[in-house]
Amino acid sequence: MFKKYFLPIICLILLTKCAQQVAPTGGKKDIIPPNLIESDPPNRTLNFTGNKISLFFDEYVVIDNITQKLIITPEADNPYNFKQKGTSIELNFKKQFEDSTTYTLNFGDAIKDYAEKNPAKNLKLVFSTGSSLDSGRVYGTIKDMRSNKPIFDALVGLYPISDTLNIVKQKPFYFSRTDSSGHFSIENAQIKDYRLFAIDDKNRNLLYNAKDERIGFLPQPVNAGSDSLNYDVSLFLSDNTPFRVQRTIPKVNNYTVVFNKGIEKVDVNFMNKDTLPYIVENNQQLKFFNIQPHPDTTYIRMTVTDSLGTSAQDTIKVSFLQQRGKDRQKDPFTMTSIPAQNKPLSKIFDYELQLSKPVSFIDDKSIQLISDSLTKEPLSNFKWSWNKYHNQIKISAKSTAKDSIKWDIPKGSLISIEGDTLAKMLIKHKVLNEEDYGLLRGSVNGADTTHIIVELVDQDYKILQSLYTTPFTFRNIPQGNYFLRLIIDANNNRRWDTGLPSENRQPEKIYYFPDKLLIKANFEINDTNFDLSTVR
């Protein structure tokens, strides 16, 4: 009986396995994207009156998030549904398109081949509901203002000119995205004047998010006529969101107010004639210290200003947590230096000591600069000063050391407002050997020399040194590659100021020296000159 049914069962299993479909193995991977071979309507059709669009490809295709990736310009308030049928895609719009208008459908990477998901490249369809295609064009290049590098995939938009234009809420009428070289081209636009804005558009919602997206704009309208110029636009961060208290952190010893963005300046007014010591931490939070005696609750009126010069006022109630137990647990009292310990230091130097709490007492005679075993000078011999919050000391000093410079900071020489002190510290620096570093000289021509900042930055655009006069000389430069840039410091505040789109205010201009600079040890580079008469 068993033998009678055994052979048919085995055959059935083998036949079933043979019928299973599996992906073929071996062979070259398909890297060729699908090609559009026909469309209905054909590209550049005139007098189009339909509401259905069909695309036909040379291979099987699939649709990937087309509702997000298909960009129709000008934006059409015309919902659609879509169908995918083997090698074709069909879009059915709810209503007909507006009369006498040229439309561009840019599919991005929404349509891909079935096998390897290679997206169709540069898939775009243009048609007009009138008797001609709009021929307006605007093109140019988008770069980052701080680095001068081209920006890929930035959104460049043309907006109708209006007193109520708000790109935070209003999408562009026409737009394009930049390629890897930062180039953009907006085509088939109506020939008239527009406002041009470019943004990062990280979330690809066609709207400007001031908190974390860069922006650039042209201060004057542009015309999309055939004689339009090649526009260069630089993007910059301009966080013009209103100041607000993001959160508060009450503790027994202190009370911290955290803001939603960086603080440039803060003015504090104690409303009940009480005072509390405070500091600004990380440029984004305000910390008040619980130093008795004071009321249980302290009301404070503060005015906070950001880097754009925008101010906001707020009233806060400072209330510390109640102490539990006999001993109050204090936050550590710490100190760092600029330059940091072990960094080389020239014999004539500027120096900073940064402390984590305001200081109530300093013994500037016991804090000493040690140049060698016999040469020790107290801090009181040098020029030094406190900052507004009494937690930063700025020092200008000179040493006769041959090998190393040391700061000897005895225990008890600095006492915080909470009564704690630092442990004995010895901060060491090697004496900088000028033969291990390079030098760079140059000048700025054709500019108001009282309103400039010349910056030497490394390949990551981190500022190495800043100078404010011409001619300029950068000394003690570590060997490496650098960029040199010039800021036109219009308000002479010795910093770069960003722009404000809502007020049509451009950022301060930045110019780059055209060549990357290779600085070598014990080597000088001269005549790195800026000639602004050729770029303005």
Coordinates of C-alpha atoms in Angstrom, one line a residue:
M1 CA 0.0 0.0 0.0
F2 CA 2.8 2.4 1.0
K3 CA 4.8 1.7 -2.2
K4 CA 1.7 2.2 -4.3
Y5 CA 1.3 5.9 -3.2
F6 CA 4.9 6.8 -2.5
L7 CA 6.0 7.5 -6.1
P8 CA 3.1 9.7 -7.1
I9 CA 3.6 11.8 -3.9
I10 CA 7.3 12.3 -4.6
C11 CA 6.4 13.4 -8.2
L12 CA 3.8 15.8 -7.0
I13 CA 6.3 17.5 -4.6
L14 CA 8.9 17.8 -7.3
L15 CA 6.4 19.3 -9.7
T16 CA 5.3 21.8 -7.1
K17 CA 8.9 22.9 -6.5
C18 CA 9.4 23.3 -10.2
A19 CA 6.4 25.6 -10.4
Q20 CA 7.7 28.1 -7.8
Q21 CA 8.9 31.4 -9.2
V22 CA 12.2 32.6 -8.0
A23 CA 14.4 35.6 -8.9
P24 CA 17.0 34.7 -11.5
T25 CA 20.6 34.6 -10.2
G26 CA 23.7 35.8 -11.9
G27 CA 24.1 38.3 -14.7
K28 CA 24.7 42.1 -14.5
K29 CA 22.6 44.3 -12.3
D30 CA 20.1 46.5 -14.2
I31 CA 21.2 50.1 -13.8
I32 CA 19.4 51.6 -16.8
P33 CA 16.4 53.8 -15.7
P34 CA 13.1 53.6 -17.5
N35 CA 12.7 55.9 -20.6
L36 CA 9.6 57.7 -21.6
I37 CA 8.7 56.7 -25.2
E38 CA 5.3 58.5 -25.5
S39 CA 2.9 60.7 -23.6
D40 CA -0.7 61.9 -24.0
P41 CA -0.7 64.8 -24.4
P42 CA 2.7 65.0 -26.1
N43 CA 5.3 67.2 -24.6
R44 CA 4.9 71.0 -25.4
T45 CA 1.3 70.5 -26.5
L46 CA -0.8 73.7 -27.1
N47 CA -4.5 74.3 -26.4
F48 CA -4.8 71.3 -24.1
T49 CA -8.3 70.9 -22.8
G50 CA -8.3 67.5 -21.2
N51 CA -7.9 66.3 -17.6
K52 CA -6.1 63.0 -18.2
I53 CA -2.4 62.5 -18.7
S54 CA -0.8 59.2 -19.7
L55 CA 2.9 58.3 -19.8
F56 CA 4.3 55.2 -21.6
F57 CA 7.7 53.7 -20.8
D58 CA 10.0 51.1 -22.4
E59 CA 9.8 48.7 -19.4
Y60 CA 7.6 47.9 -16.4
V61 CA 7.4 50.7 -13.9
V62 CA 6.2 51.4 -10.3
I63 CA 5.0 54.6 -8.6
D64 CA 6.8 55.8 -5.5
N65 CA 5.1 58.5 -3.4
I66 CA 3.9 60.5 -6.4
T67 CA 1.6 62.8 -4.4
Q68 CA 4.7 64.2 -2.6
K69 CA 7.2 64.0 -5.5
L70 CA 5.2 65.3 -8.5
I71 CA 5.6 69.0 -8.7
I72 CA 3.2 71.0 -10.8
T73 CA 4.0 74.6 -11.6
P74 CA 2.3 76.9 -11.4
E75 CA 0.7 75.1 -8.4
A76 CA -2.7 73.9 -9.5
D77 CA -5.6 73.4 -7.0
N78 CA -6.6 70.4 -9.0
P79 CA -6.6 67.0 -7.1
Y80 CA -5.9 63.9 -9.0
N81 CA -5.8 60.1 -8.7
F82 CA -3.3 57.8 -10.5
K83 CA -3.1 54.3 -11.9
Q84 CA -0.1 52.1 -12.8
K85 CA -0.6 49.6 -15.6
G86 CA 2.5 47.6 -16.5
T87 CA 4.5 50.0 -18.6
S88 CA 2.2 53.0 -18.3
I89 CA 1.1 55.6 -15.7
E90 CA -2.2 57.4 -15.9
L91 CA -3.2 60.6 -14.0
N92 CA -6.8 61.7 -13.8
F93 CA -7.4 65.2 -12.6
K94 CA -10.7 66.2 -11.0
K95 CA -11.1 69.3 -13.2
Q96 CA -9.7 70.9 -16.3
F97 CA -6.6 73.2 -16.0
E98 CA -6.8 77.0 -16.0
D99 CA -7.1 78.7 -19.4
S100 CA -4.2 80.2 -21.2
T101 CA -1.6 78.8 -18.8
T102 CA 1.6 76.9 -19.3
Y103 CA 2.0 74.0 -16.9
T104 CA 5.1 72.0 -16.1
L105 CA 4.8 68.5 -14.4
N106 CA 8.1 67.6 -12.8
F107 CA 8.0 64.0 -11.6
G108 CA 11.3 63.9 -9.7
D109 CA 12.1 60.3 -8.8
A110 CA 8.4 59.3 -8.4
I111 CA 8.5 56.7 -11.3
K112 CA 11.0 53.8 -11.1
D113 CA 11.6 50.6 -13.0
Y114 CA 10.0 47.5 -11.5
A115 CA 13.2 45.3 -11.1
E116 CA 15.9 47.5 -9.5
K117 CA 13.9 50.7 -8.7
N118 CA 16.0 52.9 -10.9
P119 CA 14.2 56.3 -11.1
A120 CA 13.4 57.9 -14.5
K121 CA 15.8 60.8 -15.0
N122 CA 14.7 64.4 -15.8
L123 CA 11.1 63.3 -16.3
K124 CA 9.1 66.4 -17.1
L125 CA 6.0 67.2 -19.2
V126 CA 5.1 70.7 -20.4
F127 CA 1.8 71.7 -22.0
S128 CA -0.3 74.9 -22.4
T129 CA -4.0 75.4 -22.2
G130 CA -3.5 78.4 -24.5
S131 CA -2.2 79.0 -28.0
S132 CA 1.5 79.4 -26.9
L133 CA 3.9 78.2 -24.4
D134 CA 5.2 80.7 -21.8
S135 CA 8.9 81.4 -22.6
G136 CA 10.1 83.1 -19.5
R137 CA 13.2 81.8 -17.8
V138 CA 15.2 82.6 -14.7
Y139 CA 18.5 80.8 -14.0
G140 CA 21.6 81.1 -11.8
T141 CA 23.6 79.6 -9.0
I142 CA 23.0 79.0 -5.3
K143 CA 25.8 79.0 -2.7
D144 CA 26.2 79.0 1.0
M145 CA 27.3 82.4 2.2
R146 CA 29.6 81.3 5.0
S147 CA 31.5 78.7 3.0
N148 CA 31.0 79.9 -0.7
K149 CA 30.2 76.2 -1.6
P150 CA 27.4 75.3 -4.0
I151 CA 24.2 73.9 -2.4
F152 CA 22.5 70.8 -3.8
D153 CA 18.7 70.4 -3.9
A154 CA 17.9 73.9 -2.7
L155 CA 14.5 75.2 -3.6
V156 CA 14.5 78.3 -5.8
G157 CA 11.1 80.0 -6.2
L158 CA 9.4 82.8 -8.0
Y159 CA 6.7 84.5 -6.1
P160 CA 4.0 87.1 -7.2
I161 CA 4.9 90.6 -6.0
S162 CA 2.6 91.5 -3.1
D163 CA 2.7 93.6 0.0
T164 CA 1.5 90.5 2.0
L165 CA 4.0 88.0 0.6
N166 CA 4.9 85.5 3.4
I167 CA 7.0 82.6 2.2
V168 CA 6.5 80.9 5.6
K169 CA 2.9 80.3 4.5
Q170 CA 2.9 80.9 0.8
K171 CA 4.4 78.4 -1.8
P172 CA 6.2 79.7 -4.9
F173 CA 4.3 80.2 -8.2
Y174 CA 7.2 78.7 -10.2
F175 CA 10.2 76.9 -8.8
S176 CA 13.1 74.6 -9.4
R177 CA 15.8 72.8 -7.4
T178 CA 19.5 73.1 -7.7
D179 CA 21.8 70.4 -9.2
S180 CA 25.1 69.3 -7.5
S181 CA 26.9 72.4 -8.8
G182 CA 24.3 74.7 -7.3
H183 CA 22.8 75.6 -10.7
F184 CA 19.0 76.2 -11.2
S185 CA 16.8 77.0 -14.1
I186 CA 13.1 77.9 -14.0
E187 CA 11.6 77.7 -17.4
N188 CA 8.2 78.2 -19.1
A189 CA 7.2 81.0 -16.8
Q190 CA 5.0 83.9 -17.6
I191 CA 7.1 86.9 -18.6
K192 CA 6.6 89.4 -15.8
D193 CA 8.2 90.5 -12.5
Y194 CA 8.6 88.2 -9.5
R195 CA 10.3 88.1 -6.1
L196 CA 13.0 85.4 -6.0
F197 CA 13.8 83.4 -2.8
A198 CA 15.9 80.3 -2.3
I199 CA 15.7 78.1 0.7
D200 CA 17.0 74.7 2.0
D201 CA 13.5 73.3 2.2
K202 CA 14.8 70.3 4.2
N203 CA 11.3 68.8 4.6
R204 CA 10.4 69.5 1.0
N205 CA 7.1 71.3 1.8
L206 CA 7.9 74.3 -0.4
L207 CA 7.6 76.6 2.7
Y208 CA 10.3 78.4 4.6
N209 CA 11.1 77.2 8.1
A210 CA 13.1 80.1 9.7
K211 CA 14.3 78.0 12.6
D212 CA 16.7 75.7 10.8
E213 CA 16.5 76.4 7.0
R214 CA 18.9 78.7 5.2
I215 CA 17.5 81.4 3.0
G216 CA 18.7 83.8 0.3
F217 CA 16.8 86.4 -1.8
L218 CA 17.2 89.2 -4.2
P219 CA 16.3 92.6 -2.9
Q220 CA 14.8 93.8 -6.2
P221 CA 12.2 92.0 -8.4
V222 CA 13.4 89.9 -11.3
N223 CA 11.9 89.6 -14.7
A224 CA 11.5 86.3 -16.4
G225 CA 12.0 87.7 -19.9
S226 CA 14.4 86.2 -22.4
D227 CA 17.0 88.8 -21.5
S228 CA 17.1 87.7 -17.9
L229 CA 20.5 87.7 -16.2
N230 CA 22.4 84.9 -14.4
Y231 CA 21.5 85.4 -10.8
D232 CA 23.8 84.4 -8.0
V233 CA 22.2 84.0 -4.6
S234 CA 23.8 83.1 -1.3
L235 CA 22.0 81.3 1.5
F236 CA 22.3 82.1 5.2
L237 CA 20.6 81.3 8.5
S238 CA 18.2 83.9 9.8
D239 CA 16.2 82.7 12.7
N240 CA 13.6 85.4 13.1
T241 CA 11.2 83.3 15.2
P242 CA 10.0 85.2 18.3
F243 CA 12.0 84.8 21.5
R244 CA 10.3 82.7 24.1
V245 CA 11.1 80.8 27.2
Q246 CA 11.4 77.1 26.1
R247 CA 11.6 75.7 29.6
T248 CA 12.8 76.4 33.2
I249 CA 14.9 74.1 35.4
P250 CA 14.4 74.8 39.1
K251 CA 16.9 73.4 41.6
V252 CA 17.8 74.1 45.2
N253 CA 21.0 76.0 44.3
N254 CA 20.0 77.6 41.0
Y255 CA 17.2 78.3 38.6
T256 CA 17.8 78.1 34.8
V257 CA 15.7 79.7 32.1
V258 CA 16.3 78.1 28.7
F259 CA 15.4 80.1 25.5
N260 CA 14.4 78.8 22.2
K261 CA 17.4 80.3 20.4
G262 CA 20.7 82.1 21.1
I263 CA 21.1 85.2 23.2
E264 CA 23.1 88.1 22.0
K265 CA 22.3 90.4 24.9
V266 CA 20.1 90.2 28.1
D267 CA 19.1 93.0 30.5
V268 CA 17.6 91.8 33.8
N269 CA 15.4 94.0 36.1
F270 CA 14.5 92.7 39.6
M271 CA 11.0 93.9 40.2
N272 CA 10.8 93.5 44.0
K273 CA 14.1 95.3 44.8
D274 CA 15.8 92.0 45.4
T275 CA 18.9 90.8 43.4
L276 CA 20.2 87.4 42.4
P277 CA 23.6 86.7 40.8
Y278 CA 23.2 85.2 37.3
I279 CA 25.2 84.2 34.2
V280 CA 24.5 83.4 30.6
E281 CA 25.4 79.8 29.7
N282 CA 26.0 78.3 26.2
N283 CA 24.6 81.6 24.8
Q284 CA 21.1 80.1 25.2
Q285 CA 20.2 80.0 28.9
L286 CA 20.1 82.3 31.9
K287 CA 21.1 80.8 35.3
F288 CA 20.2 82.5 38.6
F289 CA 21.9 81.5 41.8
N290 CA 20.2 80.9 45.2
I291 CA 22.2 83.2 47.5
Q292 CA 20.4 83.9 50.8
P293 CA 18.8 86.0 52.0
H294 CA 16.0 86.7 49.5
P295 CA 12.3 86.1 49.2
D296 CA 10.9 82.7 48.4
T297 CA 9.8 84.1 45.0
T298 CA 11.7 86.7 42.9
Y299 CA 10.0 88.4 40.0
I300 CA 12.2 89.4 37.1
R301 CA 11.6 91.5 34.0
M302 CA 14.0 90.7 31.3
T303 CA 14.8 92.0 27.8
V304 CA 16.5 89.5 25.5
T305 CA 18.1 90.4 22.2
D306 CA 19.1 88.0 19.4
S307 CA 21.8 88.2 16.8
L308 CA 19.3 90.0 14.4
G309 CA 18.9 92.8 16.9
T310 CA 15.3 91.7 17.6
S311 CA 14.3 92.1 21.3
A312 CA 11.6 90.6 23.4
Q313 CA 10.5 91.2 27.0
D314 CA 9.1 88.7 29.5
T315 CA 8.4 88.5 33.1
I316 CA 9.4 85.3 35.0
K317 CA 9.0 84.1 38.5
V318 CA 12.2 82.6 40.0
S319 CA 11.4 80.1 42.7
F320 CA 14.0 77.6 44.0
L321 CA 13.3 74.1 45.2
Q322 CA 13.2 73.5 48.9
Q323 CA 16.3 72.0 50.5
R324 CA 16.0 68.5 51.9
G325 CA 18.5 67.5 54.6
K326 CA 21.1 69.6 56.4
D327 CA 23.7 69.9 53.7
R328 CA 23.0 71.6 50.4
Q329 CA 24.4 69.7 47.4
K330 CA 26.2 72.2 45.2
D331 CA 27.0 72.0 41.5
P332 CA 30.8 71.6 40.9
F333 CA 32.8 74.8 40.6
T334 CA 35.0 74.4 37.5
M335 CA 37.3 76.4 35.2
T336 CA 38.5 76.1 31.6
S337 CA 41.0 78.3 29.7
I338 CA 41.2 79.7 26.2
P339 CA 43.5 78.6 24.7
A340 CA 43.0 75.2 26.3
Q341 CA 45.6 73.5 28.4
N342 CA 48.6 72.1 26.5
K343 CA 47.9 74.3 23.4
P344 CA 51.0 76.3 22.3
L345 CA 51.2 79.9 23.6
S346 CA 53.2 82.7 22.2
K347 CA 55.3 84.8 24.6
I348 CA 52.9 87.8 24.2
F349 CA 49.4 86.5 24.5
D350 CA 45.7 87.2 25.3
Y351 CA 44.1 84.7 27.6
E352 CA 40.7 83.8 29.1
L353 CA 39.7 81.9 32.2
Q354 CA 36.0 80.7 32.1
L355 CA 34.3 79.8 35.4
S356 CA 31.1 77.9 35.9
K357 CA 29.8 80.3 38.6
P358 CA 30.2 84.0 39.4
V359 CA 33.2 84.7 41.5
S360 CA 32.9 86.7 44.8
F361 CA 36.6 86.8 45.6
I362 CA 39.9 86.7 43.7
D363 CA 43.4 87.0 45.0
D364 CA 45.2 88.3 41.9
K365 CA 48.5 88.3 43.8
S366 CA 48.6 84.6 44.6
I367 CA 47.6 83.6 41.0
Q368 CA 51.0 83.6 39.2
L369 CA 52.4 83.2 35.7
I370 CA 55.5 81.0 35.9
S371 CA 58.0 81.5 33.1
D372 CA 60.8 79.4 34.6
S373 CA 61.9 78.2 38.1
L374 CA 63.0 81.7 39.1
T375 CA 60.6 84.0 37.2
K376 CA 57.1 84.2 38.7
E377 CA 54.7 87.2 38.2
P378 CA 51.3 87.7 39.9
L379 CA 48.2 88.3 37.9
S380 CA 48.1 91.7 39.4
N381 CA 51.1 92.7 37.3
F382 CA 49.2 92.2 34.1
K383 CA 46.2 93.9 32.4
W384 CA 43.0 91.8 33.3
S385 CA 39.3 92.4 33.6
W386 CA 36.0 90.7 34.5
N387 CA 33.0 90.3 32.2
K388 CA 29.6 91.5 33.1
Y389 CA 28.7 88.3 35.1
H390 CA 32.0 87.9 37.0
N391 CA 32.6 84.5 35.6
Q392 CA 35.2 85.3 32.9
I393 CA 38.6 86.8 33.2
K394 CA 40.4 88.3 30.2
I395 CA 44.1 88.7 30.5
S396 CA 46.8 90.3 28.4
A397 CA 50.3 89.1 29.4
K398 CA 53.9 88.6 28.4
S399 CA 56.2 85.8 29.4
T400 CA 60.0 85.3 29.2
A401 CA 59.7 81.4 29.2
K402 CA 61.8 79.4 26.8
D403 CA 60.0 76.0 27.0
S404 CA 56.7 76.3 28.8
I405 CA 54.3 78.8 30.3
K406 CA 52.4 77.9 33.4
W407 CA 49.5 79.4 35.4
D408 CA 49.7 78.5 39.1
I409 CA 46.2 78.9 40.7
P410 CA 46.3 78.0 44.4
K411 CA 43.4 76.7 46.3
G412 CA 41.4 79.6 47.7
S413 CA 42.6 82.2 45.2
L414 CA 39.1 82.1 43.5
I415 CA 36.0 81.7 45.6
S416 CA 32.5 81.5 44.0
I417 CA 29.4 83.2 45.2
E418 CA 28.4 79.9 46.8
G419 CA 31.5 79.9 48.9
D420 CA 33.3 77.0 47.2
T421 CA 36.7 77.1 45.7
L422 CA 38.8 75.4 43.1
A423 CA 41.4 72.8 43.9
K424 CA 45.0 73.9 43.3
M425 CA 45.5 74.0 39.5
L426 CA 48.6 74.3 37.3
I427 CA 47.7 75.1 33.7
K428 CA 50.6 74.4 31.3
H429 CA 51.3 75.5 27.7
K430 CA 54.3 74.9 25.5
V431 CA 56.0 78.0 24.2
L432 CA 55.1 78.5 20.6
N433 CA 58.0 78.1 18.3
E434 CA 57.5 80.5 15.4
E435 CA 59.6 78.3 13.0
D436 CA 56.9 75.6 13.2
Y437 CA 54.2 78.0 11.8
G438 CA 53.5 80.1 8.8
L439 CA 52.7 83.7 8.1
L440 CA 50.2 85.4 5.7
R441 CA 50.2 89.0 4.6
G442 CA 47.8 91.0 2.4
S443 CA 45.7 94.1 2.1
V444 CA 42.2 95.2 1.2
N445 CA 41.8 97.7 -1.6
G446 CA 38.7 99.7 -2.6
A447 CA 36.9 99.5 0.8
D448 CA 36.3 101.6 3.9
T449 CA 39.2 100.1 5.9
T450 CA 37.4 100.9 9.2
H451 CA 34.5 98.6 8.3
I452 CA 36.1 95.2 7.5
I453 CA 36.8 91.8 9.0
V454 CA 39.4 89.6 7.5
E455 CA 39.1 86.0 8.5
L456 CA 41.4 83.0 8.0
V457 CA 39.4 79.8 8.2
D458 CA 40.3 76.1 7.9
Q459 CA 38.9 73.6 5.5
D460 CA 35.9 73.0 7.8
Y461 CA 35.3 76.8 7.8
K462 CA 36.2 77.1 11.4
I463 CA 37.7 80.6 12.1
L464 CA 41.4 80.4 13.0
Q465 CA 42.0 84.2 13.3
S466 CA 40.2 87.4 12.7
L467 CA 41.7 90.8 11.9
Y468 CA 40.1 94.2 11.5
T469 CA 42.6 96.4 9.7
T470 CA 44.4 96.6 6.4
P471 CA 47.2 95.8 5.6
F472 CA 46.8 92.5 7.6
T473 CA 49.2 89.9 8.9
F474 CA 48.2 86.5 10.2
R475 CA 50.9 85.0 12.4
N476 CA 51.6 81.6 13.9
I477 CA 49.5 79.6 11.4
P478 CA 49.7 75.8 11.7
Q479 CA 50.7 74.1 8.5
G480 CA 47.7 73.2 6.4
N481 CA 45.2 74.4 3.8
Y482 CA 43.1 77.5 4.5
F483 CA 40.6 79.9 3.0
L484 CA 40.7 83.7 3.3
R485 CA 37.5 85.7 3.4
L486 CA 36.6 89.3 3.8
I487 CA 33.4 90.6 5.6
I488 CA 32.1 94.1 4.9
D489 CA 31.3 95.1 8.5
A490 CA 28.7 97.7 7.7
N491 CA 27.8 98.6 11.3
N492 CA 31.4 98.2 12.5
N493 CA 30.4 95.8 15.4
R494 CA 33.3 93.4 14.6
R495 CA 31.0 90.4 13.7
W496 CA 29.1 89.2 10.6
D497 CA 25.4 90.1 10.8
T498 CA 22.9 88.0 9.0
G499 CA 19.9 89.3 7.0
L500 CA 16.2 89.6 7.7
P501 CA 13.9 88.5 4.8
S502 CA 10.8 90.1 6.4
E503 CA 12.5 93.5 6.2
N504 CA 14.2 92.9 2.9
R505 CA 17.5 93.3 4.7
Q506 CA 20.5 91.6 3.2
P507 CA 23.3 90.0 5.3
E508 CA 26.7 91.7 5.4
K509 CA 28.6 90.8 2.3
I510 CA 31.3 88.1 2.4
Y511 CA 34.0 87.8 -0.3
Y512 CA 36.5 84.9 -0.6
F513 CA 40.0 85.1 -1.9
P514 CA 39.8 83.0 -5.1
D515 CA 42.5 80.5 -4.3
K516 CA 42.9 78.0 -1.4
L517 CA 46.0 78.8 0.5
L518 CA 48.6 76.2 1.5
I519 CA 50.4 77.5 4.6
K520 CA 53.8 75.8 5.3
A521 CA 55.9 75.9 8.5
N522 CA 58.5 78.6 8.6
F523 CA 57.2 80.1 5.4
E524 CA 55.6 83.5 4.4
I525 CA 52.9 84.2 1.8
N526 CA 52.6 87.8 0.8
D527 CA 50.3 89.9 -1.4
T528 CA 47.0 88.0 -0.7
N529 CA 45.1 91.1 -1.7
F530 CA 41.4 91.8 -2.0
D531 CA 40.4 94.2 -4.8
L532 CA 36.7 95.1 -4.1
S533 CA 36.6 97.5 -7.1
T534 CA 36.3 94.4 -9.3
V535 CA 33.5 92.7 -7.5
R536 CA 31.2 95.5 -6.5

